[in-house]
PDB file of C-alpha atoms in Angstrom:
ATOM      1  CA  UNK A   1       8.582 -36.603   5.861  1.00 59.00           C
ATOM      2  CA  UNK A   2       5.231 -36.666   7.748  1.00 58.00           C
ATOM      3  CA  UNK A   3       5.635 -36.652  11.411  1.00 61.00           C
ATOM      4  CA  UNK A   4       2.682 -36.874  13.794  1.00 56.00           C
ATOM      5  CA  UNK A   5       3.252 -37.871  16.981  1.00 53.00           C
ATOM      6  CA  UNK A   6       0.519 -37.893  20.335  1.00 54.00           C
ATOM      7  CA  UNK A   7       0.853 -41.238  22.223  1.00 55.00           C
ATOM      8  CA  UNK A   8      -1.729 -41.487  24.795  1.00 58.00           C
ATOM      9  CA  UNK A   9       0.208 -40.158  28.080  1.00 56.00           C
ATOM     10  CA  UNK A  10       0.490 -36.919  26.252  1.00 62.00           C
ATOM     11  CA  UNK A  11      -3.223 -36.496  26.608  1.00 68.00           C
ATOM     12  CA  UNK A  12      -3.128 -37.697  29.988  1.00 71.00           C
ATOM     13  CA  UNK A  13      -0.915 -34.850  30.281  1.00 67.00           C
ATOM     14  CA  UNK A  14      -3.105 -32.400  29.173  1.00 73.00           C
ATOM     15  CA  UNK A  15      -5.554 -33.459  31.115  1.00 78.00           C
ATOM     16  CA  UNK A  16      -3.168 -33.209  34.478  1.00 76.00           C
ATOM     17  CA  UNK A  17      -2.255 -29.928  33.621  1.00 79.00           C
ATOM     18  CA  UNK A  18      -5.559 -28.748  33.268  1.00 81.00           C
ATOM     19  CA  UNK A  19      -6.877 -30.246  36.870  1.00 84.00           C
ATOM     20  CA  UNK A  20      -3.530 -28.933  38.597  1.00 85.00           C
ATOM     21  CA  UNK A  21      -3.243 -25.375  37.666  1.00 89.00           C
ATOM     22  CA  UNK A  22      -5.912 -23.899  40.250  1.00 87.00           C
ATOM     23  CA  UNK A  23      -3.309 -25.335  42.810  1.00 89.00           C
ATOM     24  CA  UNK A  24      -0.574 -22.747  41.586  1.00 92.00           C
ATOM     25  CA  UNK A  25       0.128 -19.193  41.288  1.00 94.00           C
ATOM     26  CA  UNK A  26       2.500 -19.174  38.366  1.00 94.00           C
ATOM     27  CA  UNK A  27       3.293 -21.391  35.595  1.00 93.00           C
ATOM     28  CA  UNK A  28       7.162 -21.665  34.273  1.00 94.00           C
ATOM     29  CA  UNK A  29       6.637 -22.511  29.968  1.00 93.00           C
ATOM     30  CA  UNK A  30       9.737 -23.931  29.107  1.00 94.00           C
ATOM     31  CA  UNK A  31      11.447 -24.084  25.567  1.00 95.00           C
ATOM     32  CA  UNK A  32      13.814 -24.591  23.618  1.00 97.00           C
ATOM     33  CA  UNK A  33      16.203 -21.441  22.666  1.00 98.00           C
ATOM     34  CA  UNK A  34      16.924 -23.078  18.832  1.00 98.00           C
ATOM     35  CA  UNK A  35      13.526 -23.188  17.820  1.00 96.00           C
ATOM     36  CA  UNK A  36      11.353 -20.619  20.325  1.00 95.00           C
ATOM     37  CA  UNK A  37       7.991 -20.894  18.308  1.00 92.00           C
ATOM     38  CA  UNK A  38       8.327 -24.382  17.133  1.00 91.00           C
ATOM     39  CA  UNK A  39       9.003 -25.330  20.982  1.00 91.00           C
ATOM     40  CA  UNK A  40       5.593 -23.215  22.598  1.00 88.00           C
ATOM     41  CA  UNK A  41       3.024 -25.847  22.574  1.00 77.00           C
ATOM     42  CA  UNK A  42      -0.190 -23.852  21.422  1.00 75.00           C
ATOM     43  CA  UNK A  43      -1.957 -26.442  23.694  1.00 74.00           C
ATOM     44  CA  UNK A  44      -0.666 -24.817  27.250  1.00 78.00           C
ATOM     45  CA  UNK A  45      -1.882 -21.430  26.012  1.00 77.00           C
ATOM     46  CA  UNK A  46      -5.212 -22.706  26.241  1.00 79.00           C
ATOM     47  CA  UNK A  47      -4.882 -24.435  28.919  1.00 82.00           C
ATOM     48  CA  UNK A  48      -2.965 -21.208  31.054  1.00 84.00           C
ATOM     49  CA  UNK A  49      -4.619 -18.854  30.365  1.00 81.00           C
ATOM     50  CA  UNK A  50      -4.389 -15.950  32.089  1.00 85.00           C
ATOM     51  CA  UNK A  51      -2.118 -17.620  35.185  1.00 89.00           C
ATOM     52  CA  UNK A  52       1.206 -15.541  35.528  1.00 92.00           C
ATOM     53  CA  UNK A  53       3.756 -17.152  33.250  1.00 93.00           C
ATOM     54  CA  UNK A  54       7.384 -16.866  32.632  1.00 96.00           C
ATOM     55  CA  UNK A  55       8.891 -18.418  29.559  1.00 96.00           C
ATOM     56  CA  UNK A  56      12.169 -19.863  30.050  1.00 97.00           C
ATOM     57  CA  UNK A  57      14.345 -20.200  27.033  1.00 98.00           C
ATOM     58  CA  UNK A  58      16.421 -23.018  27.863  1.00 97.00           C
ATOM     59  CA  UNK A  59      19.592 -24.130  26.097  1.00 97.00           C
ATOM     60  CA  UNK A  60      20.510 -20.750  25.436  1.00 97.00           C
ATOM     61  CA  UNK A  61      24.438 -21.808  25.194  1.00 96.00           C
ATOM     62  CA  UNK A  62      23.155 -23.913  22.131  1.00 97.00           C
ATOM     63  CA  UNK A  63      21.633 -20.861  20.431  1.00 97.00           C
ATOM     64  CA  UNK A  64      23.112 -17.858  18.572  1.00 97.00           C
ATOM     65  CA  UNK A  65      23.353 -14.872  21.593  1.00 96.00           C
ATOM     66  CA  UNK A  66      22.091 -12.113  18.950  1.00 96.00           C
ATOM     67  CA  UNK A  67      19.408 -14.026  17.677  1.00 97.00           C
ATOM     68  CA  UNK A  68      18.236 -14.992  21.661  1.00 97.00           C
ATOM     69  CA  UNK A  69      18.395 -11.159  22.580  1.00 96.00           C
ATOM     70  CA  UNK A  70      15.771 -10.964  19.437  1.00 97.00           C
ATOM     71  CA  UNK A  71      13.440 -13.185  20.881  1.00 97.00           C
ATOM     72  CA  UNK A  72      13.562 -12.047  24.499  1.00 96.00           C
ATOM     73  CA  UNK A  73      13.003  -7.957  22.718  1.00 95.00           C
ATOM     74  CA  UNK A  74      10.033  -9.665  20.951  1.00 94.00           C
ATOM     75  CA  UNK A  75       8.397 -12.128  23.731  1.00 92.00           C
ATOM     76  CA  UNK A  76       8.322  -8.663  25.549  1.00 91.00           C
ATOM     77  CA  UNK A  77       6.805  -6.731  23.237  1.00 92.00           C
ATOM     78  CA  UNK A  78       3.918  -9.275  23.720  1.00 86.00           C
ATOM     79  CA  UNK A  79       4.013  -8.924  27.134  1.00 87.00           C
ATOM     80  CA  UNK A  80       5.447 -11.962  28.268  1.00 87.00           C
ATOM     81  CA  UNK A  81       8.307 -12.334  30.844  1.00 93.00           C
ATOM     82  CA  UNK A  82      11.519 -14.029  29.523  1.00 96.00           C
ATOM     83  CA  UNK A  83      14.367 -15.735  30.835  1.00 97.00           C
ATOM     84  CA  UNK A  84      17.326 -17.151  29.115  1.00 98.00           C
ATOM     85  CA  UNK A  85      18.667 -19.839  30.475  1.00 97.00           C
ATOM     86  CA  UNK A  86      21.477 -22.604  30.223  1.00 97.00           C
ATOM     87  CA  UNK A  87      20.319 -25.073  33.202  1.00 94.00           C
ATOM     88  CA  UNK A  88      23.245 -27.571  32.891  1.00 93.00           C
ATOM     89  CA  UNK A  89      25.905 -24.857  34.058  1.00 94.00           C
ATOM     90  CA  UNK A  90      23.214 -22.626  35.990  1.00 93.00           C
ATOM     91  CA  UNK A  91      22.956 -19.815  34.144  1.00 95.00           C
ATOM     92  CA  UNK A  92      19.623 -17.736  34.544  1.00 95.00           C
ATOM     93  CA  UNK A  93      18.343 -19.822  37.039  1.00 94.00           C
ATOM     94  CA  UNK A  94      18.519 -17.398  39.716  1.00 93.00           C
ATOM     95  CA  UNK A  95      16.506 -14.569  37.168  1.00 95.00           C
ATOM     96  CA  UNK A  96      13.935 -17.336  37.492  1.00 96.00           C
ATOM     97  CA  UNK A  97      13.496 -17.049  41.009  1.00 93.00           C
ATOM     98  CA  UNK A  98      13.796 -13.557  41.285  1.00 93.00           C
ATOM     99  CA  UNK A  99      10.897 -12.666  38.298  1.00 94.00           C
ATOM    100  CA  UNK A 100       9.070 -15.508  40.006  1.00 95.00           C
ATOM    101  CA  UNK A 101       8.840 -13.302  42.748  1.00 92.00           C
ATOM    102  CA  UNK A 102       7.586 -10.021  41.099  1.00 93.00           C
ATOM    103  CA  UNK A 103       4.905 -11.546  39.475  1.00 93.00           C
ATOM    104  CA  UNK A 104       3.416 -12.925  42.404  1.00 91.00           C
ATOM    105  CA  UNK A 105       4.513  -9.634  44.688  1.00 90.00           C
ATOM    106  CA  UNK A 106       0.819  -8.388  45.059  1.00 89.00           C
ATOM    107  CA  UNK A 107      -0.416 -12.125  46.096  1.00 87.00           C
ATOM    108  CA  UNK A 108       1.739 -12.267  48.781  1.00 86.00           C
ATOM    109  CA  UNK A 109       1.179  -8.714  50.205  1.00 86.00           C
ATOM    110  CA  UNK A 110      -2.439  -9.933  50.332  1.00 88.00           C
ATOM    111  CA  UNK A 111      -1.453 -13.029  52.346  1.00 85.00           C
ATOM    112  CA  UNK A 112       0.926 -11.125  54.606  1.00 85.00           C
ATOM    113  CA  UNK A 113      -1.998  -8.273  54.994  1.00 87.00           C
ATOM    114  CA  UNK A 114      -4.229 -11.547  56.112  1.00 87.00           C
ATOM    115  CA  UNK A 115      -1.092 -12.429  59.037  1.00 88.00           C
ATOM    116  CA  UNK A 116      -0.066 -15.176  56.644  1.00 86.00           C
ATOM    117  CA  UNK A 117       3.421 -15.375  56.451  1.00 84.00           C
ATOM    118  CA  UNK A 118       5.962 -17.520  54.750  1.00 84.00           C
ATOM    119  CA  UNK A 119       3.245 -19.641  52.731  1.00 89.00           C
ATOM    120  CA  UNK A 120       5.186 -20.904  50.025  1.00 90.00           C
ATOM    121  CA  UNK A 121       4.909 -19.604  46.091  1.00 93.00           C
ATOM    122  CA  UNK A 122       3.449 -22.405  44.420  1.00 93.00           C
ATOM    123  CA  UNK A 123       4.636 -23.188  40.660  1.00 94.00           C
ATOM    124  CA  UNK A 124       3.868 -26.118  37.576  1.00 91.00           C
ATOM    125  CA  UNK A 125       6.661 -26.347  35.014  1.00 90.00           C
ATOM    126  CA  UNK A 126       5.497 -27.375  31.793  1.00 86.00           C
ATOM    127  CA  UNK A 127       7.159 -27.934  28.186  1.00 83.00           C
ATOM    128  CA  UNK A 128       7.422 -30.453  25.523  1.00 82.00           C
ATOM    129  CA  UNK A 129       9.689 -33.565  25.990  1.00 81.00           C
ATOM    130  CA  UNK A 130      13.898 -33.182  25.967  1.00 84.00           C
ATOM    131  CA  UNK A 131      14.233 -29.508  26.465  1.00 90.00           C
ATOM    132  CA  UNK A 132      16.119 -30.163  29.801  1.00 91.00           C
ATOM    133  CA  UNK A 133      12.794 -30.055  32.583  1.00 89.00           C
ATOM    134  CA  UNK A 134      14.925 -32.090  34.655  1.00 87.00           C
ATOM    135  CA  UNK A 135      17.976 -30.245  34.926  1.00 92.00           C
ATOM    136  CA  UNK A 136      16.445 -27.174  35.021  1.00 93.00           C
ATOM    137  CA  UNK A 137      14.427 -28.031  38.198  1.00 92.00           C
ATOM    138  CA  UNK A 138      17.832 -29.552  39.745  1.00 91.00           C
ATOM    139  CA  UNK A 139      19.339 -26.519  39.330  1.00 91.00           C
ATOM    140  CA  UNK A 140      16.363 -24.493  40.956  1.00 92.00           C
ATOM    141  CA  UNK A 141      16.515 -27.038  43.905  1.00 90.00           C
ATOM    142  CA  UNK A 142      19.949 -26.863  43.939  1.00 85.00           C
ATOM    143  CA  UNK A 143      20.023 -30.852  44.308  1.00 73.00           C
ATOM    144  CA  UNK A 144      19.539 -33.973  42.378  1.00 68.00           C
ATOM    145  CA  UNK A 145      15.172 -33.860  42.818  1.00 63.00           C
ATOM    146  CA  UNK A 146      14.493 -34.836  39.067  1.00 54.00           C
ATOM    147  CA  UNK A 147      15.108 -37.888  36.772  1.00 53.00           C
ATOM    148  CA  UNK A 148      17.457 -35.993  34.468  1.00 48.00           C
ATOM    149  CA  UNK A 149      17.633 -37.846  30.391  1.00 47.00           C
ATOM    150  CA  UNK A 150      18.989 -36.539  27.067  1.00 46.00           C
ATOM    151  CA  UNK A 151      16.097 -38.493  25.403  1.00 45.00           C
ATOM    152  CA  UNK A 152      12.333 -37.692  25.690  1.00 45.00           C
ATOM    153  CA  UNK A 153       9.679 -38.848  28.196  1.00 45.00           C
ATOM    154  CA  UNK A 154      12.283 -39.743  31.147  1.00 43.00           C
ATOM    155  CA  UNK A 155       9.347 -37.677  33.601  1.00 45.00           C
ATOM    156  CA  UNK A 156       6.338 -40.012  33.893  1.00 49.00           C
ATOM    157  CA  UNK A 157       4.243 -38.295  36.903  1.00 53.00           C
ATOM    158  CA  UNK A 158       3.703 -35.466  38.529  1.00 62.00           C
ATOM    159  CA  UNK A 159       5.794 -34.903  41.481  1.00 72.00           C
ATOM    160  CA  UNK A 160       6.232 -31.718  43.593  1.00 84.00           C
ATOM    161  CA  UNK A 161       9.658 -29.963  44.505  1.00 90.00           C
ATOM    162  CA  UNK A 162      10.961 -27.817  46.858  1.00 91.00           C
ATOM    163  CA  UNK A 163      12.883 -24.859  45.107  1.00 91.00           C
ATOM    164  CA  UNK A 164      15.081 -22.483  46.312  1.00 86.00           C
ATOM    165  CA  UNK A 165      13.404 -18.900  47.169  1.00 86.00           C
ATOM    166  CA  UNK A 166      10.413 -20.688  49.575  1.00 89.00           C
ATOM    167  CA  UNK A 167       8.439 -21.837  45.945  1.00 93.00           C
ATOM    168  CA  UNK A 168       7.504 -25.599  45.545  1.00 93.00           C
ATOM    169  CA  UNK A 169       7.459 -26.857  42.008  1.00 93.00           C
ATOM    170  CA  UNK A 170       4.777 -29.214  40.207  1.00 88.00           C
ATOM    171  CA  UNK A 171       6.459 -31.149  37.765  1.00 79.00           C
ATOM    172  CA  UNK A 172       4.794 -32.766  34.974  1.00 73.00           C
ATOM    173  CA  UNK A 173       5.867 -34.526  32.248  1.00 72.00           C
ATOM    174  CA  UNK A 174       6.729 -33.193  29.211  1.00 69.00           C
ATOM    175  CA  UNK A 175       3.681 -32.490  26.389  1.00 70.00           C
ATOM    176  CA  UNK A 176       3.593 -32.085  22.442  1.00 67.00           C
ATOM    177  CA  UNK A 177      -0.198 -31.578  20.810  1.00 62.00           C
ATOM    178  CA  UNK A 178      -1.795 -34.279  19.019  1.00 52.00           C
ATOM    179  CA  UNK A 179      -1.441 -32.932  15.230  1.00 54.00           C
ATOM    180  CA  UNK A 180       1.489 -30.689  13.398  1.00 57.00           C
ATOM    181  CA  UNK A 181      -0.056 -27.966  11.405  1.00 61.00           C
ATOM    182  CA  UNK A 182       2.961 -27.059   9.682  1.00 77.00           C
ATOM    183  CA  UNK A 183       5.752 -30.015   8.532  1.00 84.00           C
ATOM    184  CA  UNK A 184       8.422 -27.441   9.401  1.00 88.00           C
ATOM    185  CA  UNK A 185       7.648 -26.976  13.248  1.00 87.00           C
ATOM    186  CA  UNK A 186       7.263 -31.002  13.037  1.00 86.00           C
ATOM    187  CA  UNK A 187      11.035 -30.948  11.427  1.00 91.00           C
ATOM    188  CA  UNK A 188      12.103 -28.712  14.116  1.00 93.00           C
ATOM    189  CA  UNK A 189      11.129 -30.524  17.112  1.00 91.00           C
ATOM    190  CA  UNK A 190      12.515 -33.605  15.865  1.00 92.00           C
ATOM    191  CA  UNK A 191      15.810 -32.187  14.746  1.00 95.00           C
ATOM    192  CA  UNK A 192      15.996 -31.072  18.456  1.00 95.00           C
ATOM    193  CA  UNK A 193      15.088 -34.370  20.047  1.00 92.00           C
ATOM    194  CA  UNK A 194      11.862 -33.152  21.033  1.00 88.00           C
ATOM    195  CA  UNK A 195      10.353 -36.456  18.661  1.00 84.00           C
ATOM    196  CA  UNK A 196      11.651 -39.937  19.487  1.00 81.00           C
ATOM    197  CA  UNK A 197      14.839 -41.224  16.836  1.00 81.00           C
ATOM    198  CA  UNK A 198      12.845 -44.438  17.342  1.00 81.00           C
ATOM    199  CA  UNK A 199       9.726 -43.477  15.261  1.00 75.00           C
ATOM    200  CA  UNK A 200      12.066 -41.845  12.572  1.00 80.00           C
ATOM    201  CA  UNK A 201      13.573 -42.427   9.277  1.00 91.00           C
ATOM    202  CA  UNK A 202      16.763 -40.297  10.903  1.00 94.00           C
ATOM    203  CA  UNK A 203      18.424 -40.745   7.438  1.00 96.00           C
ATOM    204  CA  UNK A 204      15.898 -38.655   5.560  1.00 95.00           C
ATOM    205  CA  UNK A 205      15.821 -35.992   8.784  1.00 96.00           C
ATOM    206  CA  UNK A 206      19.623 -35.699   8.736  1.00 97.00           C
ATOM    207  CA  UNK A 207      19.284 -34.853   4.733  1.00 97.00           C
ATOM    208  CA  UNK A 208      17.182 -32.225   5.984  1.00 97.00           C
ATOM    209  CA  UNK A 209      18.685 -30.937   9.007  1.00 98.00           C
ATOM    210  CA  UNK A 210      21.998 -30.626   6.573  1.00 98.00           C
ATOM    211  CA  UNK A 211      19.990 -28.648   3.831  1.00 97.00           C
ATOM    212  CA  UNK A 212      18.704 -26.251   6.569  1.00 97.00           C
ATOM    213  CA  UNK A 213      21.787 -25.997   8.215  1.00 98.00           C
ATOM    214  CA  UNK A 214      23.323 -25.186   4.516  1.00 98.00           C
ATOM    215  CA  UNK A 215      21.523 -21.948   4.462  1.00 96.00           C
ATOM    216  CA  UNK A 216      21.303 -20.646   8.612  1.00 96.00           C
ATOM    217  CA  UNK A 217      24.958 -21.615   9.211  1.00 96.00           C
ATOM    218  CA  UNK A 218      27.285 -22.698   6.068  1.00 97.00           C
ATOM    219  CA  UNK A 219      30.468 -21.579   7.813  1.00 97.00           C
ATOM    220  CA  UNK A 220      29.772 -24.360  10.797  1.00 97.00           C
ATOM    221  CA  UNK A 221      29.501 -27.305   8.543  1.00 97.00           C
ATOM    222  CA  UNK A 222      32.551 -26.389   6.392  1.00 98.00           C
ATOM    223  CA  UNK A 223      34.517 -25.889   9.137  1.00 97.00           C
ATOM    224  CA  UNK A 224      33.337 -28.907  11.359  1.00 98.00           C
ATOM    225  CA  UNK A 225      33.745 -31.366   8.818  1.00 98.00           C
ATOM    226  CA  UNK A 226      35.811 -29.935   6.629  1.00 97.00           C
ATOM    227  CA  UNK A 227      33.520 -29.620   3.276  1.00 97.00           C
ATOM    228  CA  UNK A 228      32.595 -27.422   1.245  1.00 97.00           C
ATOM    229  CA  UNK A 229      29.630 -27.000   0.656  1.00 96.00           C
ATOM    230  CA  UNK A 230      29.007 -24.186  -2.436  1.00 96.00           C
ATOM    231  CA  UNK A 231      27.292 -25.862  -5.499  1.00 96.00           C
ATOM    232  CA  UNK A 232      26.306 -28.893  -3.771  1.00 97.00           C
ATOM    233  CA  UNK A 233      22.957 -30.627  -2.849  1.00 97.00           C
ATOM    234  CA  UNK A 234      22.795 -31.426   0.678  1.00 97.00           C
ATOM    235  CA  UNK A 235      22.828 -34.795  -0.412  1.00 97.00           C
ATOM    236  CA  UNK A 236      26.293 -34.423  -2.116  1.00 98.00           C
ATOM    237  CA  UNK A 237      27.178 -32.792   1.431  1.00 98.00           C
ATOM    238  CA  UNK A 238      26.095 -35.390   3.284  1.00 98.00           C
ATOM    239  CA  UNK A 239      28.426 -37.763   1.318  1.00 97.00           C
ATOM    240  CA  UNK A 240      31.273 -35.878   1.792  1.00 98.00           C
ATOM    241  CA  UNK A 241      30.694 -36.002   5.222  1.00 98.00           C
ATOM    242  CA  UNK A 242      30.536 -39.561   5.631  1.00 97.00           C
ATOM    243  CA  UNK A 243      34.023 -39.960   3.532  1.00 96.00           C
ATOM    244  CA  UNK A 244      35.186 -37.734   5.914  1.00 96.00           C
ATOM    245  CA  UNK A 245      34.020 -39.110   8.862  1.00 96.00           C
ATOM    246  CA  UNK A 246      35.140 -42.766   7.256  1.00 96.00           C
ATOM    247  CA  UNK A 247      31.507 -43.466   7.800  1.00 97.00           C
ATOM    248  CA  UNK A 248      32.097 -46.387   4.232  1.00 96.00           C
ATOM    249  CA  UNK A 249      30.616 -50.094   4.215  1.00 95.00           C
ATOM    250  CA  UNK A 250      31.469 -52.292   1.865  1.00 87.00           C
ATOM    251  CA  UNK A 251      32.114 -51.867  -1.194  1.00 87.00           C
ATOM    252  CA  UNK A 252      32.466 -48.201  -0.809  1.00 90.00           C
ATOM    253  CA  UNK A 253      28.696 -47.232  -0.172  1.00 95.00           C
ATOM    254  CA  UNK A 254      28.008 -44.740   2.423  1.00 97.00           C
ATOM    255  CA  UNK A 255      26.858 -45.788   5.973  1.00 97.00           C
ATOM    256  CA  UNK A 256      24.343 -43.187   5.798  1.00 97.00           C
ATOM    257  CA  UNK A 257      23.084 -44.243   9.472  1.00 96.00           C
ATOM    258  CA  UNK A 258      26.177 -42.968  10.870  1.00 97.00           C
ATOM    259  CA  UNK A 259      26.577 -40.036   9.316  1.00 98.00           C
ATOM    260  CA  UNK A 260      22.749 -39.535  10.125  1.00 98.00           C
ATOM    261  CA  UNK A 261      23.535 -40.095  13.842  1.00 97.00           C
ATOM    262  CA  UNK A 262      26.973 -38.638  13.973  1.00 98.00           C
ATOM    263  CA  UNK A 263      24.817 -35.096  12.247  1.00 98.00           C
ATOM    264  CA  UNK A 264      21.967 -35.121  14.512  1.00 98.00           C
ATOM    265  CA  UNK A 265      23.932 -35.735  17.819  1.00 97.00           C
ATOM    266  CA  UNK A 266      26.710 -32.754  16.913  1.00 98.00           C
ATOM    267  CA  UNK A 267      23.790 -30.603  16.520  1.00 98.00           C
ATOM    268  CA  UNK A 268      22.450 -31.537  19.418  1.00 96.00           C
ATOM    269  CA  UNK A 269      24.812 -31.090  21.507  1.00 95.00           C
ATOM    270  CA  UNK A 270      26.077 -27.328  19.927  1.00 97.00           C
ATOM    271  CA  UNK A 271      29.462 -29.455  18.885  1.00 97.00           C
ATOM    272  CA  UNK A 272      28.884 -27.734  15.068  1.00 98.00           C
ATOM    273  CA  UNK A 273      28.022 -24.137  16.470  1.00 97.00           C
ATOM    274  CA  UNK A 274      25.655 -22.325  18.075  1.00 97.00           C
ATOM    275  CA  UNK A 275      23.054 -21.836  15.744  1.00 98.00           C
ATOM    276  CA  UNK A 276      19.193 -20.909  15.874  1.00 98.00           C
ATOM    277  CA  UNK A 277      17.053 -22.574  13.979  1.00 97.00           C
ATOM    278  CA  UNK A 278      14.281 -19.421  14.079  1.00 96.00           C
ATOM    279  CA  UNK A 279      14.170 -15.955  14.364  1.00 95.00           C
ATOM    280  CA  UNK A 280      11.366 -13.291  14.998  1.00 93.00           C
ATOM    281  CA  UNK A 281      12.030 -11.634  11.989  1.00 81.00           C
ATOM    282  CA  UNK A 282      10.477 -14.347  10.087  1.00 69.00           C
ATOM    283  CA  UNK A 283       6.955 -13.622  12.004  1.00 65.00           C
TER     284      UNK A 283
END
């Protein structure tokens, strides 16, 4: 598959984040737990820079726990503060706040030295499309403040937010980078949702999500749709799966759109397991 994907308000993007960021004192990177590397958009390094950052690993109840303690050990042996976090039920969200305010301690003893008190922490969240922006910022506000979606590009604007913990939030949409340098981080992202179904051939990308998913987590397909999957092509898997899933047209073909969409949205949505799609030992 070749995926390349950089519509026009992603560069727009880029361009907001880079004019905003002098208005903040910390920047929250979030991504997704299942694919941590695939999910860090090499473009907000650049753009950062050296402005305190915490990356939030988001979906982290979609995720294999060991494999999530991993990444946190090795985001910290770069230096980089990490929180896991599962924003729908509010887990880590109040880490977020609190590592928020460590990294900005010695600003604010500055201000308060000055006789400025209260002055609120100012923060930009920024990540690529559908890895939960939204709910994570509703569950920092502790109200409904965001356009919540389970599909891509539901935040058009910038908008600020009052958080919990005196910090107000710049939200921006959410940004990819204009070209793919490896087909497997493209793969990733749109196995995740991170890449519109729309511009896909989901058929192929289920094939391929069910020949990765063959080798990270065997025991989950078996079990979820009762296959088996040793000695097969994922293609041979995938069949079984529709018969199955009674997924047949007429004259017993395959309705390989369902079982493409029926794959993809189980994934999605951790009903076939937990599982990570990367690890830091492959770095």
């Amino acid at each position: 598959m070749n995926i390349n994907w950089f519509p026009g308000h992603m560069k727009k993007t880029r361009e907001l984040l880079q004019k905003n960021l002098k208005l903040v004192d910390i920047v929250y990177e979030l991504i997704d737990s299942r694919i941590p590397l695939s999910s860090r958009n090499p473009e907000i390094d650049k753009i950062v820079q050296n402005k305190p950052r915490i990356v939030i690993m988001n979906k982290s109840d979609l995720s294999n726990s060991n494999i999530n303690k991993e990444w946190v050990e090795y985001f910290s042996k770069l230096g980089v503060n990490t929180v896991l976090v599962d924003a729908i039920k509010n887990k880590g969200v109040s880490q977020i706040i609190s590592e928020t305010n460590n990294l900005v301690k010695e600003k604010k003893e500055k201000l308060l030295s000055r006789g400025i008190k209260n002055k609120p922490i100012r923060a930009m969240i920024v990540g690529i499309p559908n890895v939960g922006k939204s709910t994570l910022i509703n569950s920092l506000a502790g109200r409904k403040s965001a356009k919540t979606g389970d599909r891509p590009g539901v935040t058009k604007g910038k908008q600020w937010i009052k958080l919990k913990g005196n910090i107000e939030l710049l939200d921006t949409p959410g940004i990819l980078w204009p070209k793919f340098e490896e087909q497997e981080v493209a793969l990733n992202l749109a196995f995740t949702g991170a890449i519109k179904d729309e511009i896909m051939d989901i058929e192929t990308l289920a094939l391929k999500l069910i020949e990765k998913l063959m080798v990270l987590a065997s025991n989950s397909i078996e079990k979820r749709y009762d296959v088996m999957i040793e000695g097969k092509t994922s293609l041979q898997v995938m069949d079984d799966i529709g018969i199955r899933r009674g997924c047949i047209l007429r004259k017993k073909e395959i309705d390989y759109a369902r079982v493409a969409n029926i794959v993809l949205d189980e994934f999605r949505d951790g009903t076939i397991g937990d599982i990570s799609l990367e690890t830091p030992k492959k770095i």
